[in-house]
Tab-separated table of C-alpha atoms in Angstrom:
chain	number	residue	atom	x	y	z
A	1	UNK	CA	-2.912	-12.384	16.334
A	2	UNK	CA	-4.826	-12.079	12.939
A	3	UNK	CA	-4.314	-14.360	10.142
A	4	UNK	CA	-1.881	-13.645	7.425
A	5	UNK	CA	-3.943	-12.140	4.406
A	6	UNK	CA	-1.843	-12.076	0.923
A	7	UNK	CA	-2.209	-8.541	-1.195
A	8	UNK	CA	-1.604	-7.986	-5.077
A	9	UNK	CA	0.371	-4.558	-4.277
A	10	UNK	CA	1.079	-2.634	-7.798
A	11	UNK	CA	3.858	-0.036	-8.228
A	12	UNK	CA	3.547	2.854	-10.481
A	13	UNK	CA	5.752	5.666	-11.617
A	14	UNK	CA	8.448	6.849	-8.471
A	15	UNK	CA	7.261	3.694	-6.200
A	16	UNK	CA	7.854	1.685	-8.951
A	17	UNK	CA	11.379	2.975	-9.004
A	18	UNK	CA	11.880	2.873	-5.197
A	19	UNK	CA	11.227	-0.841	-5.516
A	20	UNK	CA	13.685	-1.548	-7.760
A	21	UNK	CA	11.701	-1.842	-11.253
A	22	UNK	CA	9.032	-4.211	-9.922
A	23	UNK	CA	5.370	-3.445	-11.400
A	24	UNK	CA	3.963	-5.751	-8.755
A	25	UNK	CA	4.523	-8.091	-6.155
A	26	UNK	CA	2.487	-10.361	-3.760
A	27	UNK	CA	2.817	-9.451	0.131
A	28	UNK	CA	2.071	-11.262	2.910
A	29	UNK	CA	0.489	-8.891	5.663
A	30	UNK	CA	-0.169	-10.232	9.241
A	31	UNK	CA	-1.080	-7.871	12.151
A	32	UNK	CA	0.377	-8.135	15.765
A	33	UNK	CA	-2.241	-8.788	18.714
A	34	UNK	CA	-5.691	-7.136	17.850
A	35	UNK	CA	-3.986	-4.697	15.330
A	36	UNK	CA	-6.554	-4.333	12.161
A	37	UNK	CA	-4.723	-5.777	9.006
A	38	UNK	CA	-5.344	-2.178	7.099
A	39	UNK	CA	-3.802	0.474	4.752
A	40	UNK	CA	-1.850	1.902	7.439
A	41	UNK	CA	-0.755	-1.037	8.590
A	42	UNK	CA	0.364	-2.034	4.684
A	43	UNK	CA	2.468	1.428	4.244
A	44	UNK	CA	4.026	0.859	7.169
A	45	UNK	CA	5.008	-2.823	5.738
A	46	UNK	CA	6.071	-1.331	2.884
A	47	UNK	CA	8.374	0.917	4.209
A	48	UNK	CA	10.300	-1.415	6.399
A	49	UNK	CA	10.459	-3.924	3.220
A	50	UNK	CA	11.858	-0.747	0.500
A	51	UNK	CA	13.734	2.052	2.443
A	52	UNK	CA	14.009	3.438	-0.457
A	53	UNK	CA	10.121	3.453	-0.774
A	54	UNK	CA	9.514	4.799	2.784
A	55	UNK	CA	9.309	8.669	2.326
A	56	UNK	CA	6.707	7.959	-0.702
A	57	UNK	CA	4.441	5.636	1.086
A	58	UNK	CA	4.004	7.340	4.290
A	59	UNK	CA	3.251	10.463	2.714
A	60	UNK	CA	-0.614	10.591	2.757
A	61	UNK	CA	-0.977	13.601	0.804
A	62	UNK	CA	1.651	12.536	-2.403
A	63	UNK	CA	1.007	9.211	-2.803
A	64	UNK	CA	-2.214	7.861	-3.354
A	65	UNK	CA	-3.632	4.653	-2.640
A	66	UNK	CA	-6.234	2.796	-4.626
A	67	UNK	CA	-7.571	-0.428	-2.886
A	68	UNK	CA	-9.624	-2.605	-5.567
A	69	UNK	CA	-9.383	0.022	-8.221
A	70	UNK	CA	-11.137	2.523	-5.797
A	71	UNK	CA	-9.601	5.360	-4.828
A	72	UNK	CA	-8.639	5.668	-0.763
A	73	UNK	CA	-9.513	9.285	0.254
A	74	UNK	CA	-6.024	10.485	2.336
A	75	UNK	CA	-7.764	11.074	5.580
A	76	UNK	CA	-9.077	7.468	6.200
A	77	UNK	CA	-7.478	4.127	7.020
A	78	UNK	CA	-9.473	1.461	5.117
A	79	UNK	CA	-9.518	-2.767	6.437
A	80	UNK	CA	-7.506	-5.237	3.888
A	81	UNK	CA	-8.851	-8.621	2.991
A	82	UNK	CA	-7.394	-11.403	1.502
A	83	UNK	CA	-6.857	-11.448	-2.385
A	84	UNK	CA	-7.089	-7.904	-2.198
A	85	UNK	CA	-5.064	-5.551	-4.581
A	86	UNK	CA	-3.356	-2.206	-3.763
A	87	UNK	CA	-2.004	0.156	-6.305
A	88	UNK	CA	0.667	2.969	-4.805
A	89	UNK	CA	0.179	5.644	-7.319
A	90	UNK	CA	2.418	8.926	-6.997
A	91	UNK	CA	1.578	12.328	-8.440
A	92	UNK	CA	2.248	12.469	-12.200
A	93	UNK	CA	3.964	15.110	-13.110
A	94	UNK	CA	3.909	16.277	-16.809
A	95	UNK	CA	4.444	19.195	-19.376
């Protein structure tokens, strides 16, 4: 089993919404057996902590993820350390 790692996860716009108003929060993430403590691994967290979050974060292609202020292209799976920080940022929508 991994070690625990804690994240700085930040919620913007809809996700920050689907968590209930909360701009940020501090998550624990720990990986079963040889299971790499990643950004799949993390959206799957979140879902199973927010249902209401769950359609947003698993959907690669309308919510993006930003690990370190860096964007995470939608097609690859990036490894988490400790004292990292995740941003969930949805498509903007304006007029």
């Amino acid at each position: 089993m991994s070690s625990p790692i804690t994240l700085k996860v930040l919620f913007f716009a809809s996700a920050r919404e689907a968590v209930g108003g909360a701009s940020s929060i501090s998550l624990e993430l720990t990986a079963d057996g040889d299971a790499p403590l990643d950004t799949k691994l993390l959206r799957s967290k979140l879902a199973s902590l927010y249902p209401k979050l769950a359609s947003l974060v698993q959907d690669k292609e309308n919510l993006t993820l930003a690990l370190n202020e860096e964007y995470v292209p939608m097609d690859e799976v990036w490894l988490l350390k400790n004292g990292d920080t995740v941003a969930l940022i949805p498509p903007i929508s304006g007029g």
